[in-house]
Coordinates of C-alpha atoms in Angstrom, one line a residue:
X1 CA 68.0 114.1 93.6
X2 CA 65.9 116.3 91.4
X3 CA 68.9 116.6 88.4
X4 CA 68.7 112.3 88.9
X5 CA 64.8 111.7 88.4
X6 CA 65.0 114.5 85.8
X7 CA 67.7 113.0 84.0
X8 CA 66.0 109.3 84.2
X9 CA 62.7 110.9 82.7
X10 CA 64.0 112.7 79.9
X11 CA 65.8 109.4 79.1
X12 CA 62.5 107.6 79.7
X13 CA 60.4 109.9 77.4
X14 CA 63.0 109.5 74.8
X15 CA 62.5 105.7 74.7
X16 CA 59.2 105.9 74.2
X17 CA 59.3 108.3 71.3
X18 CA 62.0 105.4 69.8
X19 CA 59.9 102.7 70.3
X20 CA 56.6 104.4 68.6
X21 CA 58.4 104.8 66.0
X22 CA 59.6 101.7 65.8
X23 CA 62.9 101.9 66.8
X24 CA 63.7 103.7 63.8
X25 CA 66.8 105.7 64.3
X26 CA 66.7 107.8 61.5
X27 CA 62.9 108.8 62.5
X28 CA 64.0 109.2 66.1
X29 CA 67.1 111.8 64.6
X30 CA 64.9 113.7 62.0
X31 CA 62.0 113.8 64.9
X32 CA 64.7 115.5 67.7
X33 CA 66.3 117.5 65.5
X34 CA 63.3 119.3 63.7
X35 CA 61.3 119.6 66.8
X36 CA 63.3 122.9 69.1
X37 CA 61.0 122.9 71.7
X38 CA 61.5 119.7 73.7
X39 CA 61.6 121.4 76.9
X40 CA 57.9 121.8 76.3
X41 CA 58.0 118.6 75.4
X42 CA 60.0 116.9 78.3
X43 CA 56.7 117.6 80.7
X44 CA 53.6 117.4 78.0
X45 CA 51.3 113.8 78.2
X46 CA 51.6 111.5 75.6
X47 CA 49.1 109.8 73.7
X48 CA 50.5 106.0 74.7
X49 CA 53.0 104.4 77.1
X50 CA 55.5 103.5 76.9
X51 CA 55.8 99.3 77.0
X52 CA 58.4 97.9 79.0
X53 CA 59.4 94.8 77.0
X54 CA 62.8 93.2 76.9
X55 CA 64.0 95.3 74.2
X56 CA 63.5 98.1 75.3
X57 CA 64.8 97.8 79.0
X58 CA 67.8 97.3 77.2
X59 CA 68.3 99.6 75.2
X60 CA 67.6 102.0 78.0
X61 CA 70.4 100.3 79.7
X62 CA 72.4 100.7 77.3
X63 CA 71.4 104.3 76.7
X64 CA 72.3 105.4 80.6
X65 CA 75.4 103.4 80.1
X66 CA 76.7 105.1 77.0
X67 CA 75.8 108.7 78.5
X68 CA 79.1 109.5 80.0
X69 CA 81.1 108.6 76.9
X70 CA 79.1 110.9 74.5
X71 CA 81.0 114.6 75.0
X72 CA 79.3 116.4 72.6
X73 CA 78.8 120.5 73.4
X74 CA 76.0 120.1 71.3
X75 CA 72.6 118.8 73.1
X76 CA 70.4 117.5 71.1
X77 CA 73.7 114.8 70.1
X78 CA 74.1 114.5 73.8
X79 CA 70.3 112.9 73.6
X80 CA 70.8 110.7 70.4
X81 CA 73.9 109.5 70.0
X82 CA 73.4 107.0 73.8
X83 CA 70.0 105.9 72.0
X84 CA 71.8 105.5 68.7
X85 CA 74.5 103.0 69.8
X86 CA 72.0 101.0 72.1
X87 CA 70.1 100.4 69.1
X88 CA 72.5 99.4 67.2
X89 CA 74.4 97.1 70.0
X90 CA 71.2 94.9 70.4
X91 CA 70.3 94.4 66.8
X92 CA 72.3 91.1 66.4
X93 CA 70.9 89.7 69.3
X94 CA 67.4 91.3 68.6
X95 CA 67.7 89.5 65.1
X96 CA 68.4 86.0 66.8
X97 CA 65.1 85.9 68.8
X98 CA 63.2 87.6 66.2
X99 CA 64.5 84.5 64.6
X100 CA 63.0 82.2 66.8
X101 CA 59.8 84.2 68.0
X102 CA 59.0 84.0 63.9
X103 CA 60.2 80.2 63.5
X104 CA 58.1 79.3 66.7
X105 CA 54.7 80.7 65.4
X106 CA 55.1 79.6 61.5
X107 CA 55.5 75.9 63.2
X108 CA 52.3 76.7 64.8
X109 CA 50.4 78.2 62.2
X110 CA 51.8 75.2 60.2
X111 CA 50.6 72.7 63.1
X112 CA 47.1 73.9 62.0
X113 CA 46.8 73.0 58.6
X114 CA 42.9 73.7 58.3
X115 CA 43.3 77.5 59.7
X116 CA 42.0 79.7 57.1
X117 CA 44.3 82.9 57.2
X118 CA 43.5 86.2 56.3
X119 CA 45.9 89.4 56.0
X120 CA 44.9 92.6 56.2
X121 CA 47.2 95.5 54.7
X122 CA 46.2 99.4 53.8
X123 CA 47.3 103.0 54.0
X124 CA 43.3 103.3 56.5
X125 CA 40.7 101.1 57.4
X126 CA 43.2 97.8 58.3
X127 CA 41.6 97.7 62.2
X128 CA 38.2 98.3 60.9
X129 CA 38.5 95.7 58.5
X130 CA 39.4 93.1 60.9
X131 CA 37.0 94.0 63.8
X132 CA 33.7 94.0 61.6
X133 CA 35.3 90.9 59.6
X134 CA 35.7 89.2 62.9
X135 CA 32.7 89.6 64.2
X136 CA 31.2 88.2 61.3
X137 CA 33.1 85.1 60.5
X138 CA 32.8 84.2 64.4
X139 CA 29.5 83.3 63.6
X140 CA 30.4 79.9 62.2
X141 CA 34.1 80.1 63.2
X142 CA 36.3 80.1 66.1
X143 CA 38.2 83.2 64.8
X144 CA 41.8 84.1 66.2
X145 CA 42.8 88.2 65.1
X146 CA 45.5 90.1 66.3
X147 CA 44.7 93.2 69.4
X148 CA 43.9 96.6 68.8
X149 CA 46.4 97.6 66.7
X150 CA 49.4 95.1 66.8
X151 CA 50.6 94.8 63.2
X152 CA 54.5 94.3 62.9
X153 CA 55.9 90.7 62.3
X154 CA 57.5 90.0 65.6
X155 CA 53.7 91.8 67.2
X156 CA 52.1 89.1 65.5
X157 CA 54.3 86.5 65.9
X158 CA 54.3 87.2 69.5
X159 CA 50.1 86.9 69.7
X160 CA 50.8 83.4 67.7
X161 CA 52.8 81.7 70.4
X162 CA 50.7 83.0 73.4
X163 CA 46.8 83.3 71.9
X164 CA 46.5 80.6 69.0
X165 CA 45.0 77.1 69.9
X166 CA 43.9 74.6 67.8
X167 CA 40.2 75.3 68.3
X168 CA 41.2 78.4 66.0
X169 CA 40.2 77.7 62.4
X170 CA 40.3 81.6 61.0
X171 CA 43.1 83.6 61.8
X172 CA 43.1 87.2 61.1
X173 CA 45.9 89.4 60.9
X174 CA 46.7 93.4 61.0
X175 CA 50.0 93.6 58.7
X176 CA 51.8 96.9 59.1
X177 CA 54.7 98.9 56.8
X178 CA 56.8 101.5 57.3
X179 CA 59.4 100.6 54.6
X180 CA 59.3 98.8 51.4
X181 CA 59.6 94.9 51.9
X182 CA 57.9 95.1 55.4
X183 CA 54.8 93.8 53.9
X184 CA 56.9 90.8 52.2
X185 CA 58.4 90.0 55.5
X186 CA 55.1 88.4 56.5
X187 CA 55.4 85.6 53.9
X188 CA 58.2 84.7 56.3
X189 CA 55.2 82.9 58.7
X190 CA 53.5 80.8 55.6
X191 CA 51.4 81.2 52.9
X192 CA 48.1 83.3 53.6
X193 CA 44.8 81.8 51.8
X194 CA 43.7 85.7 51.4
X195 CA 44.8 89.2 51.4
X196 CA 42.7 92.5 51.9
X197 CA 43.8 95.5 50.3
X198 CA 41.5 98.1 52.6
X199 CA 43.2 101.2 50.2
X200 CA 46.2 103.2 50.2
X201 CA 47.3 106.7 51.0
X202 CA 49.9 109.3 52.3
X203 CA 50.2 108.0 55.2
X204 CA 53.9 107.4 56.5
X205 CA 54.9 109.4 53.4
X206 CA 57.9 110.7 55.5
X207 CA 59.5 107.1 55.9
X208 CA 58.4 105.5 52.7
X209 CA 59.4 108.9 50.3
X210 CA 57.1 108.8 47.2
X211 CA 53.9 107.4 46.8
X212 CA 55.3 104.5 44.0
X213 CA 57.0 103.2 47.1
X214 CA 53.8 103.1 49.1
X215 CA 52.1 101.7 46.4
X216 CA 54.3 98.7 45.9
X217 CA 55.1 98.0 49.8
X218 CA 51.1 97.6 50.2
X219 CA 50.6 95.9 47.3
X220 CA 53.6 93.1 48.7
X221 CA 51.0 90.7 50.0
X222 CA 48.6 90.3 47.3
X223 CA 51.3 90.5 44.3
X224 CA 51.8 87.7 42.0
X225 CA 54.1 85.3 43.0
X226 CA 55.1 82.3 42.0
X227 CA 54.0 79.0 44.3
X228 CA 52.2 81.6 46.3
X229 CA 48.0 81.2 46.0
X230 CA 46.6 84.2 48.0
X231 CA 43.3 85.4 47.2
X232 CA 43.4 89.1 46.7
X233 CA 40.4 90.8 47.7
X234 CA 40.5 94.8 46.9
X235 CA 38.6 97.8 47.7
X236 CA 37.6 99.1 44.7
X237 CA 36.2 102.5 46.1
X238 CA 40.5 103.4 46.4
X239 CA 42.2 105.1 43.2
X240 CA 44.9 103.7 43.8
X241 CA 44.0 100.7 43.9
X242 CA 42.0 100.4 40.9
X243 CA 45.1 102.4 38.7
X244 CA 47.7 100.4 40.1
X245 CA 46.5 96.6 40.4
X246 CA 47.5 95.4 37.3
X247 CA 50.8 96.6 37.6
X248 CA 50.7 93.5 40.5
X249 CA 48.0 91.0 39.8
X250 CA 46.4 88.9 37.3
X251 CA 43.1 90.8 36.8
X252 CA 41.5 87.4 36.8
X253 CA 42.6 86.5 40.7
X254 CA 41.3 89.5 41.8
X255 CA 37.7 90.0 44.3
X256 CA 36.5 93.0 44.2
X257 CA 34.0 95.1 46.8
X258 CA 33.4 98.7 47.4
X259 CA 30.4 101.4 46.2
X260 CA 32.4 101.7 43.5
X261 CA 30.9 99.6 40.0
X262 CA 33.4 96.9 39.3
X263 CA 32.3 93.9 36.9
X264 CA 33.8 91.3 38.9
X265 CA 32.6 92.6 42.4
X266 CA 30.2 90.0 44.1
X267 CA 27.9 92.6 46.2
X268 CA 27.0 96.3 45.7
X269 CA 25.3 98.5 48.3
X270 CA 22.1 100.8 47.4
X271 CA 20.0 103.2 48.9
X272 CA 22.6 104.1 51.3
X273 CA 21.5 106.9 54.0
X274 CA 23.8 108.3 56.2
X275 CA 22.8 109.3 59.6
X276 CA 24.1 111.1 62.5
X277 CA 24.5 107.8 64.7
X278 CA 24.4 105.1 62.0
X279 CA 23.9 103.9 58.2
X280 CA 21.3 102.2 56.5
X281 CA 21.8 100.2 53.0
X282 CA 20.7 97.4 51.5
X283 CA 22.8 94.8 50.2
X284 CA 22.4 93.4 46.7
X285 CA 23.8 89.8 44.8
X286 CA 22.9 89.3 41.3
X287 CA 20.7 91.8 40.9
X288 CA 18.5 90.6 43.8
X289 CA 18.1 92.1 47.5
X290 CA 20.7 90.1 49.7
X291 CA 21.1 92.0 53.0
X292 CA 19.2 94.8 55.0
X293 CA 21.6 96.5 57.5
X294 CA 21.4 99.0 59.6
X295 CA 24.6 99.9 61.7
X296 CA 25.4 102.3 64.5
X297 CA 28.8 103.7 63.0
X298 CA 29.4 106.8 61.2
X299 CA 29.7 107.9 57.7
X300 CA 29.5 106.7 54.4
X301 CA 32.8 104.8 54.2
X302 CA 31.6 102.6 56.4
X303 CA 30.2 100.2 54.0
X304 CA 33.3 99.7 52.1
X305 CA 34.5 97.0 55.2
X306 CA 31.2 96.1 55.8
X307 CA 31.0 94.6 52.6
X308 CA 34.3 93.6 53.0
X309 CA 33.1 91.2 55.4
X310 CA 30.2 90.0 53.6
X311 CA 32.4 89.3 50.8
X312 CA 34.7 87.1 52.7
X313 CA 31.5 85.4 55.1
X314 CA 30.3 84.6 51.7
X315 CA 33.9 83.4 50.1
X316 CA 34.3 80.8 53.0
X317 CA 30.6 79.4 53.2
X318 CA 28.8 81.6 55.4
X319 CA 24.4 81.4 55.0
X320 CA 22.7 85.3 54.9
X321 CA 21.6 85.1 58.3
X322 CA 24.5 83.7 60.0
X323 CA 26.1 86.7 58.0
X324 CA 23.2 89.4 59.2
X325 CA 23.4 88.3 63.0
X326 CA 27.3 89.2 62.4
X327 CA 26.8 92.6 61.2
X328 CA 24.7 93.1 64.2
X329 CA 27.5 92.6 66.6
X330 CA 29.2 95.8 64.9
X331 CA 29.8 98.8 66.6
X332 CA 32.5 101.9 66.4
X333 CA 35.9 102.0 67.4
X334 CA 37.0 104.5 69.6
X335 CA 38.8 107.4 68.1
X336 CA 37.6 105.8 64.8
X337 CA 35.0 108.4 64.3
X338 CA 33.7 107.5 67.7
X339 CA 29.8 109.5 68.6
X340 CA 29.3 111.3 72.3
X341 CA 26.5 113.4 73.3
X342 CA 27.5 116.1 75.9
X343 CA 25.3 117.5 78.8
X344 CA 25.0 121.0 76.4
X345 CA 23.6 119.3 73.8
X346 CA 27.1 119.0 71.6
X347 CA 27.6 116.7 69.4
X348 CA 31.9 115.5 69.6
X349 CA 33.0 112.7 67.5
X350 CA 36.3 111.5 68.1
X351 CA 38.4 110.9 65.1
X352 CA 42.0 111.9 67.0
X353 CA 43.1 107.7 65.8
X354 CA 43.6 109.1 62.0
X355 CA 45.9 111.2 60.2
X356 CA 45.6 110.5 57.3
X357 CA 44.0 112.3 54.2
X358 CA 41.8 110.1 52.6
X359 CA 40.5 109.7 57.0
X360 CA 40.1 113.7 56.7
X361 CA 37.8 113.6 53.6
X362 CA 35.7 110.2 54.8
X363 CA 35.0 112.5 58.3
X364 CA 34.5 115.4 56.5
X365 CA 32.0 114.0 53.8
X366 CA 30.6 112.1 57.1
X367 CA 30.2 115.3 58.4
X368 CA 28.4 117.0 55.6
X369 CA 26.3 114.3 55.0
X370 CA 24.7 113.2 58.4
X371 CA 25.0 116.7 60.4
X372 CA 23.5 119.1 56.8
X373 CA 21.9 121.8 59.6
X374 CA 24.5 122.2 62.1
X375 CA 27.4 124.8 62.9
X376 CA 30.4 122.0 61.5
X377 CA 34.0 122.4 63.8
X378 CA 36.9 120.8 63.4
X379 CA 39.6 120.5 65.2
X380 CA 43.0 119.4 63.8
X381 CA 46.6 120.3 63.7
X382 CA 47.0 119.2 60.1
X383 CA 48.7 115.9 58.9
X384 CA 52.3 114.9 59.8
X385 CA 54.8 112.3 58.6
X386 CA 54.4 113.8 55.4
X387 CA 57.9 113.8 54.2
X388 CA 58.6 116.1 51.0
X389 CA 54.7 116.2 51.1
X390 CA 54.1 118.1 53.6
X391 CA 53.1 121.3 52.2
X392 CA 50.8 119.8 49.4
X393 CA 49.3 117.0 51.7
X394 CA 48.3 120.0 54.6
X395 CA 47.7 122.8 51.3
X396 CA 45.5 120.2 50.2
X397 CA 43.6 119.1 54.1
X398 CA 42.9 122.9 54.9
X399 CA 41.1 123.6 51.1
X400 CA 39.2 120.7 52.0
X401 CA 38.6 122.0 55.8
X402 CA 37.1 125.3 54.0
X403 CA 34.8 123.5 52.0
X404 CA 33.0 121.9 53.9
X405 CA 33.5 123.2 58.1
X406 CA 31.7 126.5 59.4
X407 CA 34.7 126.7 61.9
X408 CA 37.9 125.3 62.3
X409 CA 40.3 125.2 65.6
X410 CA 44.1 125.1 65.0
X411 CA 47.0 125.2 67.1
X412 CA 50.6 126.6 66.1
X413 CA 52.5 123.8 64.8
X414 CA 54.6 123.4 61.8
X415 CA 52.0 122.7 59.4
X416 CA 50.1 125.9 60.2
X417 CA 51.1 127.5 57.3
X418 CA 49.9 125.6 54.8
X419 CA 46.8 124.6 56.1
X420 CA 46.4 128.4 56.6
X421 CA 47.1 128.3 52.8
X422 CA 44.7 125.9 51.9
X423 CA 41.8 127.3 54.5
X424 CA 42.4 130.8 52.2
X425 CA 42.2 129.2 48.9
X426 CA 38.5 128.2 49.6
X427 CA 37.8 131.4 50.2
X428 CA 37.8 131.0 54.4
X429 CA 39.2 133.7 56.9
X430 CA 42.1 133.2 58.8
X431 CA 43.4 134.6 62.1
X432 CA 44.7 134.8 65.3
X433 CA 43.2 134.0 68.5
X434 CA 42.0 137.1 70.1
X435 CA 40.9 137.3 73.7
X436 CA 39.8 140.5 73.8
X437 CA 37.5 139.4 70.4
X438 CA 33.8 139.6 71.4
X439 CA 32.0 138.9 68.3
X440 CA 31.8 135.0 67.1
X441 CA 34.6 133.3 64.8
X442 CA 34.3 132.0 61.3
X443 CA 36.9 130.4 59.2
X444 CA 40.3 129.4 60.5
X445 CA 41.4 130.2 63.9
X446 CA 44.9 129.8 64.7
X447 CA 46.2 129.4 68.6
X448 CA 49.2 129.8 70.0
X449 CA 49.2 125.9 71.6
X450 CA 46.9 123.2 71.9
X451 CA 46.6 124.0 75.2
X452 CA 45.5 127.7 75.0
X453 CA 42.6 125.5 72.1
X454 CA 41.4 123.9 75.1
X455 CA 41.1 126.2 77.5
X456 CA 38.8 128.1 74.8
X457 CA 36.8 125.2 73.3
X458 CA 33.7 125.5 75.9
X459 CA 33.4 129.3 75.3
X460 CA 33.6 128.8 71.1
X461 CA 31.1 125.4 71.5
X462 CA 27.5 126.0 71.6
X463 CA 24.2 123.7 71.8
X464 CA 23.4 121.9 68.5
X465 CA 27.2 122.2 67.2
X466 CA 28.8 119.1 66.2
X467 CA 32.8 119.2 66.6
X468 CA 35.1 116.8 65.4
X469 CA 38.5 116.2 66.6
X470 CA 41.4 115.1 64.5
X471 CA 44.7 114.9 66.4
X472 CA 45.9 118.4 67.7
X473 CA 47.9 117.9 70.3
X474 CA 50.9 116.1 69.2
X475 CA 54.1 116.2 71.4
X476 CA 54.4 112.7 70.0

């Protein structure tokens, strides 16, 4: 009975890692085969569960069924090959209903010809965007957005059918890549009125494999096209985007917001202070005070979807204080940078959501900024889906760690290395965790697991510290 329920589990745990990554087969391969430890792995939590929809009872189905037929010596084929052919069986029929799941909510969308529709696509920031733009617009509007963070095309088109009503007259959507043309898929449900470009990064480098591919999968939604009218709106505080738009777009069809000056940008922010629990700026429009705001989220790249928002409440009609009382419904997003206060007087913010670099310098600058007197941790295991990028990417994170942290907490994973790397080039000390060590440690400290981290973290922490964690441990 126990060889039974172990077998079922492993096969159970195996799903779920296929279906996070999007049932990609060639992920789900690289993933089994560069990770040797999976009987660790086989018993460790994960982050999510696993979601029991039609597809993937299925292909678990499937999986168990093919099993026996796979004779393989080796093991780790013994494990993909059954997934491998299940995934491939039900794509026909997986394509049919996608079919009709994406027919059935374009005729809905269409149905509503006065909905005002909004896309949101970026590297960071796309569920930020959307939650402070929602609770903006539902000030005058009866808003419709996609949940948490549901942002393929079938994910949407799913929300369509079951959540949209006629009483919905902005609709506000999440749209996810993890290959070049995923973004274009989306036209496949109409025509959006506009697109939000929140900024573009590394992230996903693994799948996507330079950063010209990234670069023209999230520019997709916003490109010129003929008989296609979106409204691009573009952060212009992203590099990126400001090198690479007119490679895409008509300079004149472009909105712009951001801290960053740009001629055609409708509202800049001044006198922005960065505090431990919240930012202050004001808001200006033609050289004239437009906004005061004070909001309880954290760090200074914050205001670039704040005045995302204001942009768009603006764009669609909205009056200044229908627009302010909006603002005031904002608050942070857990493991977004999300602020606790524990019993000993610690300060822990949450970023564990992000792994991305451009999330790594916005927390560390956050950081610096609105903690200048305390000890700084951090608490990360580097940056993954990197592809060929790896070593630079995590080089790159731990030089940045050094510069600005007073401490930072690392478990052994196959970044450690270069993060090691980076934490030496500026000029921090790395090493090993020591038990027997009685005086305090500075720098990089390297653990054997993530487990061993977190057995240790309450006799490293002290009162007054502020520790941040970025994701560590990562079975997934």
């Amino acid at each position: 009975m126990a060889a039974s329920t172990s077998f079922f589990s492993k096969k159970i745990k195996l799903l779920y890692l296929l279906q996070i990554s999007e049932y990609d087969i060639a992920f789900f391969e690289r993933w089994i085969k560069e990770n040797p430890n999976l009987e660790k792995w086989w018993t460790s939590p994960t982050k999510q569960s696993l979601v029991w929809t039609l597809k993937a009872f299925t292909i678990f189905v499937l999986a168990i069924v093919f099993s026996p037929l796979v004779t393989f010596s080796e093991r780790k084929k013994k494990l993909i090959i059954p997934y491998q052919l299940a995934v491939l069986s039900v794509r026909p029929l997986q394509g049919f209903f996608e079919s009709i799941f994406i027919w059935r909510a374009k005729r809905k969308l269409h149905l509503n010809p006065k909905l005002i529709k909004i896309g949101i696509v970026g590297s960071y920031g796309k569920t930020t965007t959307k939650e402070y733009l929602s609770a903006v617009l539902s000030q005058r509007f009866n808003v419709f957005k996609t949940p948490e963070n549901v942002n393929t095309l079938v994910g949407v088109a799913r929300h369509i059918i079951k959540r949209l009503v006629k009483e919905h007259n902005i609709f506000i959507a999440e749209m996810g890549a993890y290959h070049w043309g995923d973004i274009s898929a989306f036209r496949r449900l109409g025509e959006l009125n506009f697109g939000i470009l929140t900024g573009i990064g590394e992230a996903h480098m693994e799948r996507f494999s330079s950063m010209q591919n990234i670069i023209r999968a999230k520019f997709e939604l916003v490109k010129d096209t003929p008989g296609y009218s979106i409204t691009p709106i573009l952060n212009s505080d992203d590099s990126y985007i400001r090198d690479s738009f007119l490679d895409f777009i008509k300079p004149e069809r472009v909105t712009w917001y951001g801290i960053h000056n740009h001629a055609s940008r409708i509202f800049d922010a001044r006198s922005i202070q960065v505090l431990p629990d919240r930012i202050r700026f004001d808001v200006w429009k033609d050289n004239t005070l437009y906004l005061q705001i004070e909001v309880p989220v954290l760090g200074r790249h914050q205001v670039a979807p704040i005045l995302a928002s204001v942009t768009l409440g603006h764009l669609l009609g909205m009056t200044q204080e229908e627009i302010k009382q909006g603002l005031l419904q904002i608050r942070a997003l857990p493991r977004r940078l999300y602020l606790t206060q524990s019993s000993a007087g610690i300060s822990i913010i949450d970023d564990t959501y992000n792994i991305s670099l451009a999330s790594l310098k916005a927390a560390l600058e956050f950081i610096g900024e609105g903690y200048p007197n305390s000890r700084k941790i951090l608490v990360s295991a580097g940056l993954l889906e990197q592809g060929q990028q790896v070593k630079e990417t995590n080089t790159k994170a731990g030089e940045m760690m050094g510069k600005v942290t007073d401490l930072i907490l690392i478990p052994h994973t196959s970044t450690i290395d270069y993060i090691a790397d980076g934490l030496r080039r500026s000029g921090r000390e790395v090493t090993w965790y020591n038990p027997t060590q009685k005086t305090r440690y500075q720098g990089g400290v390297i653990f054997e697991s993530a487990d061993l981290l977190d057995e240790q973290l309450e006799h490293i922490l002290r009162s007054g510290d502020v520790v941040i964690f970025f994701p560590y441990d990562l079975p997934d």
